[in-house]
Tab-separated table of C-alpha atoms in Angstrom:
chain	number	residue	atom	x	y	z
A	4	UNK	CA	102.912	87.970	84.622
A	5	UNK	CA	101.208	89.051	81.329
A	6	UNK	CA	103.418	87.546	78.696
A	7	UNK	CA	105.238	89.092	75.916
A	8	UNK	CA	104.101	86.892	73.157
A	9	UNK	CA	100.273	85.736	72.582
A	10	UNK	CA	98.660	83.708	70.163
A	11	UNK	CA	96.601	86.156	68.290
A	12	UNK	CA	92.900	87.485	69.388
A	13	UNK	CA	89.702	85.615	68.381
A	14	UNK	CA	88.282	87.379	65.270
A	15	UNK	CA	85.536	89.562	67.717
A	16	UNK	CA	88.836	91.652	68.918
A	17	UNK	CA	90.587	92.012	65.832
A	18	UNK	CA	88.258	95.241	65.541
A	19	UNK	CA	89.406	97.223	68.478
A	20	UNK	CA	92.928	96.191	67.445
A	21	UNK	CA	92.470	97.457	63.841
A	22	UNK	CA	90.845	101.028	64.928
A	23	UNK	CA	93.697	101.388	67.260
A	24	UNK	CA	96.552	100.412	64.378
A	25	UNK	CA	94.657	102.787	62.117
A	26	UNK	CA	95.021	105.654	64.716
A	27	UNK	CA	98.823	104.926	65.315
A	28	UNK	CA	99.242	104.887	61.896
A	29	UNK	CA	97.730	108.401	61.306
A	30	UNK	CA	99.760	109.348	63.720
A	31	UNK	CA	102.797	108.090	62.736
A	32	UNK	CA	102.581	109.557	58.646
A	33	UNK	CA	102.261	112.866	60.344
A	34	UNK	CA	105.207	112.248	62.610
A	35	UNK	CA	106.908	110.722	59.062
A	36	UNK	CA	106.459	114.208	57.533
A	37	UNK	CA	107.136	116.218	60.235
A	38	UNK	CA	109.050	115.015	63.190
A	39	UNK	CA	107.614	116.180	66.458
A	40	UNK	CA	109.821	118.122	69.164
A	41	UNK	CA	110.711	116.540	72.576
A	42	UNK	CA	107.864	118.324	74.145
A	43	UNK	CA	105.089	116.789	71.918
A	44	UNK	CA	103.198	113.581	72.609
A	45	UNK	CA	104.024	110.261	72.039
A	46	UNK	CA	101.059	107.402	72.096
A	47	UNK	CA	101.940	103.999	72.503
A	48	UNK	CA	99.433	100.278	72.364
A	49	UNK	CA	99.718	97.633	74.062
A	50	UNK	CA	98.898	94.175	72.058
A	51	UNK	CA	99.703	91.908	75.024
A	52	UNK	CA	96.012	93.006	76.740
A	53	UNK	CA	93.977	91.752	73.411
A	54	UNK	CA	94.315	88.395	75.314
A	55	UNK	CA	91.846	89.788	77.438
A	56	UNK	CA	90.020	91.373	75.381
A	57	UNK	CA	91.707	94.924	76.552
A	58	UNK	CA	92.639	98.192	74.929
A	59	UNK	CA	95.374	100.170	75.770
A	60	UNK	CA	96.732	103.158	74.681
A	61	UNK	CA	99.625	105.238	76.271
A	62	UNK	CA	99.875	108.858	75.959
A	63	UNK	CA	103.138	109.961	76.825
A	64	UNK	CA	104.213	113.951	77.938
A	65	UNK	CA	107.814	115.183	78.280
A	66	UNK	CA	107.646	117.830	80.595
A	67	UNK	CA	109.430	121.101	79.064
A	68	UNK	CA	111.583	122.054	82.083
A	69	UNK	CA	112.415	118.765	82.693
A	70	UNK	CA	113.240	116.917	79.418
A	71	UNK	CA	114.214	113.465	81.670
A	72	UNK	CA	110.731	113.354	83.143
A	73	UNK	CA	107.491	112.774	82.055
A	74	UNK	CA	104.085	111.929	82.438
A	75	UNK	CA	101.617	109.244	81.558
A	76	UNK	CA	97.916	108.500	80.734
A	77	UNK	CA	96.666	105.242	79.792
A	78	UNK	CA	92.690	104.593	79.007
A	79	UNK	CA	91.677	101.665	78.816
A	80	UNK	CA	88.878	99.858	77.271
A	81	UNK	CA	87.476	96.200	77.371
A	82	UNK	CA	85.064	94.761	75.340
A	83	UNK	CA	84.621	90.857	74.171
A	84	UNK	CA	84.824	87.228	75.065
A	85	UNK	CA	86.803	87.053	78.365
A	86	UNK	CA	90.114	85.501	78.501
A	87	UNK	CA	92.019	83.737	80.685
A	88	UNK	CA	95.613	83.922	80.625
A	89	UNK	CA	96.335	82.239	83.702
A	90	UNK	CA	94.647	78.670	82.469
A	91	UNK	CA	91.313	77.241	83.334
A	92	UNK	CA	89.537	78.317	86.143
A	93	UNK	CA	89.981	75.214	88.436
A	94	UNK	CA	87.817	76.283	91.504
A	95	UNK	CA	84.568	77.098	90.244
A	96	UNK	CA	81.697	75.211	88.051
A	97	UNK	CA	82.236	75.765	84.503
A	98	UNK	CA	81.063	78.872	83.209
A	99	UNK	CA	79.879	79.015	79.198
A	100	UNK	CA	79.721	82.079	76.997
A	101	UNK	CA	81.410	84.545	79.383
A	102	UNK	CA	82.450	88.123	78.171
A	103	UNK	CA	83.699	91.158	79.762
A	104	UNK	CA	82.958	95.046	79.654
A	105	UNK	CA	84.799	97.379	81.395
A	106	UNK	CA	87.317	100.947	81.689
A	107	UNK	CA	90.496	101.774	83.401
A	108	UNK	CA	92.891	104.678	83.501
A	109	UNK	CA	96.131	104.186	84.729
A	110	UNK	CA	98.591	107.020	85.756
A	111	UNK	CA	102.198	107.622	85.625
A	112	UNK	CA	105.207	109.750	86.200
A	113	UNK	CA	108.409	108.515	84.479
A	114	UNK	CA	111.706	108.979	85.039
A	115	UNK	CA	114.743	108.840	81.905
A	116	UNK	CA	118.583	107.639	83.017
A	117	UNK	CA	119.295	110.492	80.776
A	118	UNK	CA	117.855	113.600	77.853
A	119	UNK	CA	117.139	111.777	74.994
A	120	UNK	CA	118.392	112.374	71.413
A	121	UNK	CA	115.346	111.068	69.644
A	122	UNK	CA	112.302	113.294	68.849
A	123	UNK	CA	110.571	111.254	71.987
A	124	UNK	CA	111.821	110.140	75.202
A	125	UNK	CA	113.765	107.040	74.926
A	126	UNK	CA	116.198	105.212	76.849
A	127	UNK	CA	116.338	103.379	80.051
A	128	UNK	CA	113.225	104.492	82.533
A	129	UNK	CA	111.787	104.155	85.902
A	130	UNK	CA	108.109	105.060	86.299
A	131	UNK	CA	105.469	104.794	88.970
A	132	UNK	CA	101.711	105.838	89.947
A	133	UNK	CA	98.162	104.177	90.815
A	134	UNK	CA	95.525	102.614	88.286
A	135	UNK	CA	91.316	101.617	88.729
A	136	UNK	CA	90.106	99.792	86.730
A	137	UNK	CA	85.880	98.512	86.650
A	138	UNK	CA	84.810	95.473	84.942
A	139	UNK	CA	81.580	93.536	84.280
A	140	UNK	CA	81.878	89.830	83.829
A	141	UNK	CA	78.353	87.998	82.016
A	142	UNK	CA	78.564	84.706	81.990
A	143	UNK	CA	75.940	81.401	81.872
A	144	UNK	CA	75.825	78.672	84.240
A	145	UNK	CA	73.670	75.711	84.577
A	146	UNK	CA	71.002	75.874	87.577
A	147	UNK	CA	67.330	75.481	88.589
A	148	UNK	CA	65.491	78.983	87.250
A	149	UNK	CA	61.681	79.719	87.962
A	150	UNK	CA	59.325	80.314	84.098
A	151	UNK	CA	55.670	80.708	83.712
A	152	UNK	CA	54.025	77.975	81.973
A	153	UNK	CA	50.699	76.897	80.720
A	154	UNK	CA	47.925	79.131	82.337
A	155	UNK	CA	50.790	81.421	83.982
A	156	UNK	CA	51.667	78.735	86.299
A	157	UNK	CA	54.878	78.908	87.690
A	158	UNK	CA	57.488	75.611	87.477
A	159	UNK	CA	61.142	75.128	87.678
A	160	UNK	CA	63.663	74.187	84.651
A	161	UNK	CA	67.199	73.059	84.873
A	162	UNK	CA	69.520	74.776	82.028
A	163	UNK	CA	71.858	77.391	81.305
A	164	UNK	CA	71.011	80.878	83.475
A	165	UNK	CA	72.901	83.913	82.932
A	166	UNK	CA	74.793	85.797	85.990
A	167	UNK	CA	76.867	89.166	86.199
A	168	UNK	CA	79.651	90.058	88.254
A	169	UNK	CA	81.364	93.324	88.666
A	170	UNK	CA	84.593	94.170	89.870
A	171	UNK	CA	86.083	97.380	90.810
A	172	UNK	CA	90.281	97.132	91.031
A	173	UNK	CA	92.526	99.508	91.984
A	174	UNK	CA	96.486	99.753	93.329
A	175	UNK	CA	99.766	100.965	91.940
A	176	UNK	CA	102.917	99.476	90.516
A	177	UNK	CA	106.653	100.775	90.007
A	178	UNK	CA	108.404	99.555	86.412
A	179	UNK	CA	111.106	99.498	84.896
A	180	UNK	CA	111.928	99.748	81.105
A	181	UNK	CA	113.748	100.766	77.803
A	182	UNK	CA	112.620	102.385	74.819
A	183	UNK	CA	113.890	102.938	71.336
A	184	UNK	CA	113.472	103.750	68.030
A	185	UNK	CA	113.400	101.112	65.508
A	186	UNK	CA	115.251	101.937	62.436
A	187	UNK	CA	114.217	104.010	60.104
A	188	UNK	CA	111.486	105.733	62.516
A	189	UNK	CA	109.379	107.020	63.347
A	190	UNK	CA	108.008	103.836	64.930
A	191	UNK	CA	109.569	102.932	68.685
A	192	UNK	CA	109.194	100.118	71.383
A	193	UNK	CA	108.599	100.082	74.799
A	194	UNK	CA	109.776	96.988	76.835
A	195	UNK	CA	108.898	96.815	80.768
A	196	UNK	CA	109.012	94.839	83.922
A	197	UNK	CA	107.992	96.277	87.431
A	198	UNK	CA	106.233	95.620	90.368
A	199	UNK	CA	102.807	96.191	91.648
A	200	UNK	CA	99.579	95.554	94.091
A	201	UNK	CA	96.248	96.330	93.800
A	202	UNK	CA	92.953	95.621	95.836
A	203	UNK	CA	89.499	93.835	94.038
A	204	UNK	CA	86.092	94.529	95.401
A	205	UNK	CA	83.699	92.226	93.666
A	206	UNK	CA	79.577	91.717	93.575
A	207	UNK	CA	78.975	88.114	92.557
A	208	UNK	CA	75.786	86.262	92.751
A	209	UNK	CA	78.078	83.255	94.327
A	210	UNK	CA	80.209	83.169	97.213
A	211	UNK	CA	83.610	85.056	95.940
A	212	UNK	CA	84.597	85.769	92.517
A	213	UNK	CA	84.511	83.718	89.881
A	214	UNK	CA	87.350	85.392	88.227
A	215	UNK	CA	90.621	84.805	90.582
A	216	UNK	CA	92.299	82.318	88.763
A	217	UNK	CA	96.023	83.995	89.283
A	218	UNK	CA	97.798	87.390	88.499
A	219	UNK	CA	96.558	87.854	84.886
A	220	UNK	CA	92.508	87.333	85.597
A	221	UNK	CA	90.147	90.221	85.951
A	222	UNK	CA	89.490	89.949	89.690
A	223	UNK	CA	92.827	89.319	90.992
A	224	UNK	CA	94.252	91.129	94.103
A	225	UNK	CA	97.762	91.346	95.807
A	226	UNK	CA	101.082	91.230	94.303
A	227	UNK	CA	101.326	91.118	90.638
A	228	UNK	CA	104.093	91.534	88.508
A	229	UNK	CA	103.480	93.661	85.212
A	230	UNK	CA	105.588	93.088	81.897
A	231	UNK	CA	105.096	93.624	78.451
A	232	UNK	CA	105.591	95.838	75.292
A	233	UNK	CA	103.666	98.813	73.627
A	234	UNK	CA	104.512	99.515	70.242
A	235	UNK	CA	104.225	103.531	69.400
């Protein structure tokens, strides 16, 4: 379960987070001036996935005909040193200087207990739909490795040798959440906990992945159980 509260990102994320802030924020002094209608979009971050060295942002639709419903696109984006919320990775050798690239898009269609009074939807929420997500894990590992020496003849050295794996993941999940304005406005919060399983196909130099440590790493599959907040 991704936790609610993280010790803050090594310095290398702190620049995805601060592009993101300064898009929110943009978005929010124009929402300050002019608040938007219930059929205009809402965009909402994540912080809990800078653990991981992830990027999410939330864009949020009320449908017109249906003020109680909308629907939701979240890219994703992951680039830096790759964490491990779930603790150290117990089964495998250790791995040194390992970092993580990657995209995701996750899709939703939410549900509202009732029309909201707020210039976004707010209140208590059910929402569903599927996700992929594609990541590639670089890492180092000590091993035997093949160089060219003196007069181009081969000979074998023991020392660090760097690997790649990829992972493609994909499933669904169903959550359920509250959101609200926080006084004065036009900031809100967006507090969830659902349900979910998804599927991880993974190319690894080794047998398995290397990155199936529990519910929170990059190459997990099976039952999960999402939770968090995104601040919009």
């Amino acid at each position: 379960m991704a936790a609610l509260l993280q010790i803050c990102p090594p310095a290398p994320r702190w620049v995805g987070f601060w592009l993101v802030l300064a898009l929110l924020g943009s978005s929010l002094q124009a929402g300050g001036q002019n608040l938007p209608s219930l059929n205009s979009l809402s965009l909402k971050f994540a912080p809990q996935h800078l653990v991981q060295s992830g990027y999410w942002l939330e864009i949020e639709h009320q449908r017109k005909s249906k003020p109680q419903q909308s629907f939701i696109l979240t890219p994703q984006l992951y680039s830096g040193p790759a964490g491990n919320p779930n603790g150290a990775r117990q089964s495998i050798p250790a791995n040194e200087d390992e970092s993580v690239r990657g995209f995701g898009l996750q899709v939703q269609h939410r549900l509202y207990e009732t029309p909201s009074k707020a210039a976004f939807p707010a209140g208590f929420y059910v929402s569903y739909g599927p996700h992929i997500q594609h990541f590639e894990m670089t890492f180092h590992r000590d091993s035997w490795r093949e160089i060219q020496g003196p007069g181009d003849l081969p000979y074998y050295e023991y020392g660090p040798v760097p690997y790649t794996e990829k992972i493609t993941r994909y499933g669904a999940s169903v959550q359920l959440g509250y959101q609200a304005p926080l006084p004065p406005g036009p900031v809100f919060v967006d507090l969830y906990v659902g349900l979910g399983w998804r599927q991880s196909n993974t190319k690894s130099p080794f047998n398995g992945s290397q990155y199936r440590s529990g519910s929170s790493d990059y190459g997990h599959e099976g039952v999960y159980f999402p939770a968090g907040v995104k601040i919009g």
